[in-house]
PDB file of C-alpha atoms in Angstrom:
ATOM      1  CA  ASN A 103       0.000   0.000   0.000  1.00 68.00           C
ATOM      2  CA  ALA A 104       2.441   2.704  -1.197  1.00 74.00           C
ATOM      3  CA  GLY A 105       0.113   5.750  -1.395  1.00 92.00           C
ATOM      4  CA  VAL A 106       2.206   8.895  -1.916  1.00 94.00           C
ATOM      5  CA  THR A 107       5.959   8.365  -2.126  1.00 95.00           C
ATOM      6  CA  GLN A 108       8.465  11.192  -1.819  1.00 96.00           C
ATOM      7  CA  THR A 109      12.181  11.044  -2.461  1.00 95.00           C
ATOM      8  CA  PRO A 110      14.623  11.930  -1.070  1.00 96.00           C
ATOM      9  CA  LYS A 111      13.767  12.065   2.636  1.00 95.00           C
ATOM     10  CA  PHE A 112      16.596  14.457   3.461  1.00 96.00           C
ATOM     11  CA  ARG A 113      18.839  16.712   1.414  1.00 96.00           C
ATOM     12  CA  ILE A 114      21.374  19.430   2.040  1.00 97.00           C
ATOM     13  CA  LEU A 115      21.982  21.901  -0.773  1.00 96.00           C
ATOM     14  CA  LYS A 116      24.444  24.708  -1.190  1.00 97.00           C
ATOM     15  CA  ILE A 117      23.170  28.152  -2.138  1.00 97.00           C
ATOM     16  CA  GLY A 118      22.660  28.335  -5.902  1.00 96.00           C
ATOM     17  CA  GLN A 119      22.381  24.594  -6.467  1.00 97.00           C
ATOM     18  CA  SER A 120      19.344  23.036  -8.097  1.00 96.00           C
ATOM     19  CA  MET A 121      17.460  19.864  -7.350  1.00 96.00           C
ATOM     20  CA  THR A 122      14.230  18.013  -8.045  1.00 97.00           C
ATOM     21  CA  LEU A 123      12.015  16.613  -5.329  1.00 98.00           C
ATOM     22  CA  GLN A 124      10.195  13.553  -6.569  1.00 97.00           C
ATOM     23  CA  CYS A 125       6.607  12.648  -5.800  1.00 97.00           C
ATOM     24  CA  ALA A 126       4.649   9.642  -7.032  1.00 97.00           C
ATOM     25  CA  GLN A 127       1.208   8.329  -6.143  1.00 96.00           C
ATOM     26  CA  ASP A 128      -0.378   5.011  -7.024  1.00 94.00           C
ATOM     27  CA  MET A 129      -3.991   5.819  -6.156  1.00 92.00           C
ATOM     28  CA  ASN A 130      -4.933   7.182  -9.597  1.00 91.00           C
ATOM     29  CA  HIS A 131      -5.704  10.559  -8.046  1.00 91.00           C
ATOM     30  CA  ASN A 132      -6.127  13.399 -10.493  1.00 90.00           C
ATOM     31  CA  TYR A 133      -5.203  16.197  -8.059  1.00 91.00           C
ATOM     32  CA  MET A 134      -1.682  16.606  -6.723  1.00 93.00           C
ATOM     33  CA  TYR A 135      -0.161  19.302  -4.535  1.00 94.00           C
ATOM     34  CA  TRP A 136       3.128  20.546  -3.172  1.00 96.00           C
ATOM     35  CA  TYR A 137       3.224  22.234   0.222  1.00 96.00           C
ATOM     36  CA  ARG A 138       6.043  23.539   2.365  1.00 97.00           C
ATOM     37  CA  GLN A 139       6.072  23.553   6.147  1.00 94.00           C
ATOM     38  CA  ASP A 140       8.302  26.020   7.918  1.00 93.00           C
ATOM     39  CA  PRO A 141       9.159  25.447  11.600  1.00 85.00           C
ATOM     40  CA  GLY A 142       6.180  25.957  13.902  1.00 81.00           C
ATOM     41  CA  MET A 143       3.882  26.777  11.021  1.00 85.00           C
ATOM     42  CA  GLY A 144       1.133  25.156   9.044  1.00 87.00           C
ATOM     43  CA  LEU A 145       1.573  24.052   5.465  1.00 93.00           C
ATOM     44  CA  LYS A 146       1.525  26.515   2.585  1.00 94.00           C
ATOM     45  CA  LEU A 147       0.648  25.592  -0.986  1.00 92.00           C
ATOM     46  CA  ILE A 148       3.423  25.967  -3.556  1.00 96.00           C
ATOM     47  CA  TYR A 149       1.878  24.470  -6.703  1.00 95.00           C
ATOM     48  CA  TYR A 150      -0.955  22.165  -7.569  1.00 92.00           C
ATOM     49  CA  SER A 151      -2.153  20.126 -10.524  1.00 92.00           C
ATOM     50  CA  VAL A 152      -5.657  19.046 -11.477  1.00 88.00           C
ATOM     51  CA  GLY A 153      -4.456  16.472 -13.972  1.00 90.00           C
ATOM     52  CA  ALA A 154      -1.668  15.495 -16.340  1.00 93.00           C
ATOM     53  CA  GLY A 155      -0.451  18.525 -18.278  1.00 93.00           C
ATOM     54  CA  ILE A 156      -2.241  21.051 -16.030  1.00 92.00           C
ATOM     55  CA  THR A 157      -0.483  22.918 -13.232  1.00 93.00           C
ATOM     56  CA  ASP A 158      -1.024  26.197 -11.443  1.00 91.00           C
ATOM     57  CA  LYS A 159       0.556  28.350  -8.788  1.00 92.00           C
ATOM     58  CA  GLY A 160      -0.358  28.253  -5.160  1.00 90.00           C
ATOM     59  CA  GLU A 161       0.361  30.694  -2.372  1.00 90.00           C
ATOM     60  CA  VAL A 162       4.188  30.618  -2.425  1.00 94.00           C
ATOM     61  CA  PRO A 163       5.397  29.582  -5.918  1.00 96.00           C
ATOM     62  CA  ASN A 164       8.468  31.811  -6.302  1.00 95.00           C
ATOM     63  CA  GLY A 165      11.691  29.867  -6.759  1.00 95.00           C
ATOM     64  CA  TYR A 166       9.950  26.643  -7.758  1.00 97.00           C
ATOM     65  CA  ASN A 167       8.730  24.924 -10.884  1.00 97.00           C
ATOM     66  CA  VAL A 168       6.597  21.862 -11.490  1.00 97.00           C
ATOM     67  CA  SER A 169       5.542  19.596 -14.303  1.00 95.00           C
ATOM     68  CA  ARG A 170       2.922  16.880 -14.577  1.00 96.00           C
ATOM     69  CA  SER A 171       3.509  14.634 -17.556  1.00 96.00           C
ATOM     70  CA  THR A 172       1.727  11.618 -16.048  1.00 96.00           C
ATOM     71  CA  THR A 173      -1.087  11.080 -13.559  1.00 95.00           C
ATOM     72  CA  GLU A 174       1.305   9.384 -11.146  1.00 96.00           C
ATOM     73  CA  ASP A 175       4.221  11.812 -10.950  1.00 97.00           C
ATOM     74  CA  PHE A 176       4.477  15.430  -9.851  1.00 98.00           C
ATOM     75  CA  PRO A 177       8.112  16.554  -9.404  1.00 98.00           C
ATOM     76  CA  LEU A 178       9.036  19.883  -7.810  1.00 98.00           C
ATOM     77  CA  ARG A 179      12.087  21.667  -9.158  1.00 97.00           C
ATOM     78  CA  LEU A 180      14.141  24.136  -7.120  1.00 96.00           C
ATOM     79  CA  GLU A 181      16.303  26.397  -9.225  1.00 89.00           C
ATOM     80  CA  LEU A 182      19.082  28.425  -7.577  1.00 93.00           C
ATOM     81  CA  ALA A 183      18.394  27.270  -4.030  1.00 95.00           C
ATOM     82  CA  ALA A 184      18.274  29.953  -1.343  1.00 96.00           C
ATOM     83  CA  PRO A 185      18.363  29.680   2.478  1.00 95.00           C
ATOM     84  CA  SER A 186      14.710  30.806   2.534  1.00 95.00           C
ATOM     85  CA  GLN A 187      13.827  27.498   0.882  1.00 96.00           C
ATOM     86  CA  THR A 188      14.991  25.542   3.909  1.00 96.00           C
ATOM     87  CA  SER A 189      11.817  23.737   4.878  1.00 97.00           C
ATOM     88  CA  VAL A 190       9.987  20.428   4.934  1.00 96.00           C
ATOM     89  CA  TYR A 191       8.225  19.732   1.656  1.00 97.00           C
ATOM     90  CA  PHE A 192       5.099  17.639   1.457  1.00 97.00           C
ATOM     91  CA  CYS A 193       3.469  16.211  -1.613  1.00 97.00           C
ATOM     92  CA  ALA A 194      -0.211  15.261  -1.466  1.00 94.00           C
ATOM     93  CA  SER A 195      -2.819  13.823  -3.767  1.00 93.00           C
ATOM     94  CA  SER A 196      -6.584  13.635  -3.786  1.00 90.00           C
ATOM     95  CA  TYR A 197      -9.415  12.486  -5.940  1.00 83.00           C
ATOM     96  CA  GLY A 198     -10.418  16.126  -6.175  1.00 64.00           C
ATOM     97  CA  GLN A 199     -13.937  17.342  -6.705  1.00 60.00           C
ATOM     98  CA  ASN A 200     -15.856  17.882  -3.489  1.00 54.00           C
ATOM     99  CA  GLN A 201     -14.244  15.198  -1.440  1.00 59.00           C
ATOM    100  CA  ASN A 202     -10.718  16.487  -1.398  1.00 73.00           C
ATOM    101  CA  ILE A 203      -9.333  14.267   1.294  1.00 86.00           C
ATOM    102  CA  GLN A 204      -5.676  14.837   0.651  1.00 90.00           C
ATOM    103  CA  TYR A 205      -3.234  12.043   1.340  1.00 91.00           C
ATOM    104  CA  PHE A 206       0.286  13.110   2.146  1.00 93.00           C
ATOM    105  CA  GLY A 207       3.718  11.701   1.573  1.00 94.00           C
ATOM    106  CA  ALA A 208       6.241  11.411   4.403  1.00 93.00           C
ATOM    107  CA  GLY A 209       7.933  14.682   3.461  1.00 95.00           C
ATOM    108  CA  THR A 210      11.368  15.805   2.296  1.00 96.00           C
ATOM    109  CA  ARG A 211      13.479  17.777   4.756  1.00 96.00           C
ATOM    110  CA  LEU A 212      15.624  20.255   2.812  1.00 97.00           C
ATOM    111  CA  SER A 213      18.364  22.468   4.177  1.00 96.00           C
ATOM    112  CA  VAL A 214      20.014  25.142   2.042  1.00 96.00           C
ATOM    113  CA  LEU A 215      23.339  26.301   3.456  1.00 95.00           C
TER     114      LEU A 215
ATOM    115  CA  ALA B 209      -9.158  35.131   1.830  1.00 77.00           C
ATOM    116  CA  GLN B 210      -9.457  32.047   3.923  1.00 86.00           C
ATOM    117  CA  LYS B 211      -7.915  31.709   7.335  1.00 92.00           C
ATOM    118  CA  VAL B 212      -7.644  29.031   9.989  1.00 96.00           C
ATOM    119  CA  THR B 213      -6.655  29.938  13.535  1.00 96.00           C
ATOM    120  CA  GLN B 214      -5.421  27.480  16.125  1.00 97.00           C
ATOM    121  CA  ALA B 215      -4.770  29.719  19.092  1.00 95.00           C
ATOM    122  CA  GLN B 216      -3.315  26.977  21.294  1.00 97.00           C
ATOM    123  CA  THR B 217       0.322  26.575  20.327  1.00 95.00           C
ATOM    124  CA  GLU B 218       1.089  23.811  22.794  1.00 97.00           C
ATOM    125  CA  ILE B 219      -0.933  21.807  25.309  1.00 97.00           C
ATOM    126  CA  SER B 220       0.436  19.430  27.911  1.00 98.00           C
ATOM    127  CA  VAL B 221      -1.795  16.946  29.728  1.00 97.00           C
ATOM    128  CA  VAL B 222      -1.353  13.868  31.834  1.00 97.00           C
ATOM    129  CA  GLU B 223      -2.454  10.532  30.462  1.00 97.00           C
ATOM    130  CA  LYS B 224      -6.193   9.837  30.821  1.00 97.00           C
ATOM    131  CA  GLU B 225      -7.102  13.509  30.892  1.00 97.00           C
ATOM    132  CA  ASP B 226      -9.541  14.840  28.293  1.00 97.00           C
ATOM    133  CA  VAL B 227      -8.250  17.580  26.027  1.00 97.00           C
ATOM    134  CA  THR B 228      -9.908  19.880  23.480  1.00 98.00           C
ATOM    135  CA  LEU B 229      -8.078  21.444  20.576  1.00 98.00           C
ATOM    136  CA  ASP B 230      -9.662  24.620  19.244  1.00 98.00           C
ATOM    137  CA  CYS B 231     -10.031  25.633  15.610  1.00 98.00           C
ATOM    138  CA  VAL B 232     -11.642  28.804  14.281  1.00 98.00           C
ATOM    139  CA  TYR B 233     -11.948  29.449  10.556  1.00 97.00           C
ATOM    140  CA  GLU B 234     -12.832  32.273   8.179  1.00 95.00           C
ATOM    141  CA  THR B 235     -14.185  31.856   4.669  1.00 91.00           C
ATOM    142  CA  ARG B 236     -16.555  33.572   2.259  1.00 88.00           C
ATOM    143  CA  ASP B 237     -17.469  30.305   0.560  1.00 84.00           C
ATOM    144  CA  THR B 238     -20.851  28.805   1.346  1.00 84.00           C
ATOM    145  CA  THR B 239     -19.568  25.357   0.458  1.00 83.00           C
ATOM    146  CA  TYR B 240     -16.414  24.218   2.163  1.00 87.00           C
ATOM    147  CA  TYR B 241     -14.842  21.305   3.985  1.00 89.00           C
ATOM    148  CA  LEU B 242     -13.015  21.213   7.290  1.00 92.00           C
ATOM    149  CA  PHE B 243     -10.344  18.700   8.183  1.00 94.00           C
ATOM    150  CA  TRP B 244      -8.177  17.582  11.041  1.00 96.00           C
ATOM    151  CA  TYR B 245      -4.775  16.025  10.415  1.00 96.00           C
ATOM    152  CA  LYS B 246      -2.345  14.504  12.892  1.00 96.00           C
ATOM    153  CA  GLN B 247       1.427  14.870  12.521  1.00 94.00           C
ATOM    154  CA  PRO B 248       3.193  12.444  14.865  1.00 93.00           C
ATOM    155  CA  PRO B 249       6.889  12.845  15.710  1.00 91.00           C
ATOM    156  CA  SER B 250       7.769  10.754  12.648  1.00 89.00           C
ATOM    157  CA  GLY B 251       6.587  13.687  10.527  1.00 89.00           C
ATOM    158  CA  GLU B 252       3.953  12.323   8.189  1.00 90.00           C
ATOM    159  CA  LEU B 253       0.472  13.833   8.028  1.00 93.00           C
ATOM    160  CA  VAL B 254      -2.384  11.509   8.872  1.00 93.00           C
ATOM    161  CA  PHE B 255      -5.954  12.321   7.902  1.00 92.00           C
ATOM    162  CA  LEU B 256      -8.390  12.145  10.826  1.00 94.00           C
ATOM    163  CA  ILE B 257     -11.699  13.606   9.720  1.00 91.00           C
ATOM    164  CA  ARG B 258     -13.501  15.654   7.085  1.00 89.00           C
ATOM    165  CA  ARG B 259     -16.694  17.620   7.659  1.00 89.00           C
ATOM    166  CA  ASN B 260     -18.672  19.520   5.026  1.00 86.00           C
ATOM    167  CA  SER B 261     -20.283  22.885   5.644  1.00 87.00           C
ATOM    168  CA  PHE B 262     -23.817  21.514   5.461  1.00 86.00           C
ATOM    169  CA  ASP B 263     -23.384  18.901   8.147  1.00 83.00           C
ATOM    170  CA  GLU B 264     -23.214  20.251  11.671  1.00 81.00           C
ATOM    171  CA  GLN B 265     -23.677  16.932  13.384  1.00 82.00           C
ATOM    172  CA  ASN B 266     -21.014  16.119  15.902  1.00 83.00           C
ATOM    173  CA  GLU B 267     -18.949  13.059  15.168  1.00 84.00           C
ATOM    174  CA  ILE B 268     -17.417  10.513  17.480  1.00 86.00           C
ATOM    175  CA  SER B 269     -14.805   7.954  16.543  1.00 87.00           C
ATOM    176  CA  GLY B 270     -13.560   5.977  19.505  1.00 92.00           C
ATOM    177  CA  ARG B 271     -11.817   8.409  21.864  1.00 94.00           C
ATOM    178  CA  TYR B 272     -11.999  11.212  19.299  1.00 95.00           C
ATOM    179  CA  SER B 273     -14.913  13.590  18.851  1.00 93.00           C
ATOM    180  CA  TRP B 274     -15.459  16.697  16.808  1.00 93.00           C
ATOM    181  CA  ASN B 275     -17.788  19.634  17.411  1.00 94.00           C
ATOM    182  CA  PHE B 276     -18.638  21.748  14.354  1.00 94.00           C
ATOM    183  CA  GLN B 277     -20.519  25.002  14.973  1.00 93.00           C
ATOM    184  CA  LYS B 278     -21.147  27.260  11.976  1.00 92.00           C
ATOM    185  CA  SER B 279     -22.543  30.004  14.193  1.00 92.00           C
ATOM    186  CA  THR B 280     -19.124  30.481  15.798  1.00 94.00           C
ATOM    187  CA  SER B 281     -17.063  29.251  12.806  1.00 95.00           C
ATOM    188  CA  SER B 282     -15.437  26.636  14.977  1.00 96.00           C
ATOM    189  CA  PHE B 283     -14.471  23.010  14.497  1.00 96.00           C
ATOM    190  CA  ASN B 284     -13.061  21.755  17.780  1.00 96.00           C
ATOM    191  CA  PHE B 285     -11.464  18.373  18.400  1.00 96.00           C
ATOM    192  CA  THR B 286     -11.668  16.523  21.707  1.00 96.00           C
ATOM    193  CA  ILE B 287      -9.599  13.549  22.757  1.00 96.00           C
ATOM    194  CA  THR B 288     -11.106  11.625  25.659  1.00 96.00           C
ATOM    195  CA  ALA B 289      -8.857   9.713  28.060  1.00 97.00           C
ATOM    196  CA  SER B 290      -5.699  10.821  26.282  1.00 97.00           C
ATOM    197  CA  GLN B 291      -2.816   8.424  25.755  1.00 97.00           C
ATOM    198  CA  VAL B 292       0.891   8.931  25.205  1.00 96.00           C
ATOM    199  CA  VAL B 293       0.433   7.835  21.575  1.00 96.00           C
ATOM    200  CA  ASP B 294      -1.771  10.895  21.051  1.00 97.00           C
ATOM    201  CA  SER B 295       1.303  13.113  21.392  1.00 97.00           C
ATOM    202  CA  ALA B 296       1.595  14.906  18.069  1.00 97.00           C
ATOM    203  CA  VAL B 297       0.962  18.167  16.279  1.00 96.00           C
ATOM    204  CA  TYR B 298      -2.638  18.484  15.189  1.00 97.00           C
ATOM    205  CA  PHE B 299      -3.631  20.647  12.256  1.00 96.00           C
ATOM    206  CA  CYS B 300      -7.029  22.005  11.389  1.00 97.00           C
ATOM    207  CA  ALA B 301      -7.514  22.785   7.698  1.00 95.00           C
ATOM    208  CA  LEU B 302     -10.105  24.370   5.443  1.00 93.00           C
ATOM    209  CA  SER B 303     -10.709  23.364   1.843  1.00 87.00           C
ATOM    210  CA  GLU B 304     -11.652  25.961  -0.676  1.00 74.00           C
ATOM    211  CA  TYR B 305     -14.037  25.310  -3.486  1.00 68.00           C
ATOM    212  CA  LYS B 306     -13.163  27.373  -6.520  1.00 66.00           C
ATOM    213  CA  ASP B 307     -14.499  27.144 -10.061  1.00 64.00           C
ATOM    214  CA  THR B 308     -10.904  27.010 -11.302  1.00 64.00           C
ATOM    215  CA  GLY B 309     -10.714  23.519  -9.888  1.00 64.00           C
ATOM    216  CA  ARG B 310      -8.323  24.455  -7.138  1.00 66.00           C
ATOM    217  CA  ARG B 311      -8.995  22.463  -3.991  1.00 69.00           C
ATOM    218  CA  ALA B 312      -6.060  23.428  -1.834  1.00 79.00           C
ATOM    219  CA  LEU B 313      -6.138  23.261   1.933  1.00 87.00           C
ATOM    220  CA  THR B 314      -5.553  26.264   4.137  1.00 91.00           C
ATOM    221  CA  PHE B 315      -3.866  25.053   7.314  1.00 93.00           C
ATOM    222  CA  GLY B 316      -3.793  26.463  10.787  1.00 95.00           C
ATOM    223  CA  SER B 317      -0.422  26.740  12.482  1.00 94.00           C
ATOM    224  CA  GLY B 318      -1.025  23.580  14.480  1.00 95.00           C
ATOM    225  CA  THR B 319      -1.342  22.645  18.153  1.00 97.00           C
ATOM    226  CA  ARG B 320       1.374  20.517  19.709  1.00 97.00           C
ATOM    227  CA  LEU B 321      -0.132  18.065  22.190  1.00 98.00           C
ATOM    228  CA  GLN B 322       2.139  16.450  24.757  1.00 97.00           C
ATOM    229  CA  VAL B 323       0.618  13.628  26.778  1.00 97.00           C
ATOM    230  CA  GLN B 324       2.712  12.782  29.816  1.00 96.00           C
ATOM    231  CA  PRO B 325       2.583   9.279  31.282  1.00 95.00           C
TER     232      PRO B 325
END
């Protein structure tokens, strides 16, 4: 019962480096989301997708990019990492529509030094 | 804009005590969903409950119960006879319902519950 799988679990980046956070779900959900969680805070939406080929910005999209070429995968790209991007990143998926119970991955803890 | 407020940053109780976690929300939508998620020390987010804006019935699931009151825009969560395994951060969240298809969750800042043995 995999659900939502995120890789890697931990990563340390140097300022200016780039990386891709991977997210895959096996529940055939059409909606997928990327959130970030800063210490002591709730989650904030970075990007979301309502289906393959369709993505849109959330609340805090600056410094990130996404793509959705398949239903299963929704990678998050960080270009030119900055210390402000130090956070825990969560990927989630849902069936969408009115139900919108979002199922979360285990998170990726990223430090930018 | 939507907003979820969890005024209690941290609560500490002794095992077997009852504890209530408060959640107050703001939204202009007439249709919306409210959620509670649990984040144990391991870090993952676990779905606990969803409630839609048309259903104000209270819900009980084992030691957990939820009280939804539209009149006060509150969706409070009570744990009866708390246990050490209940120690976690609990998040209240509000789902928007936009014609664009966006269904993102607006999270509160969370309440850290510590249950002492």
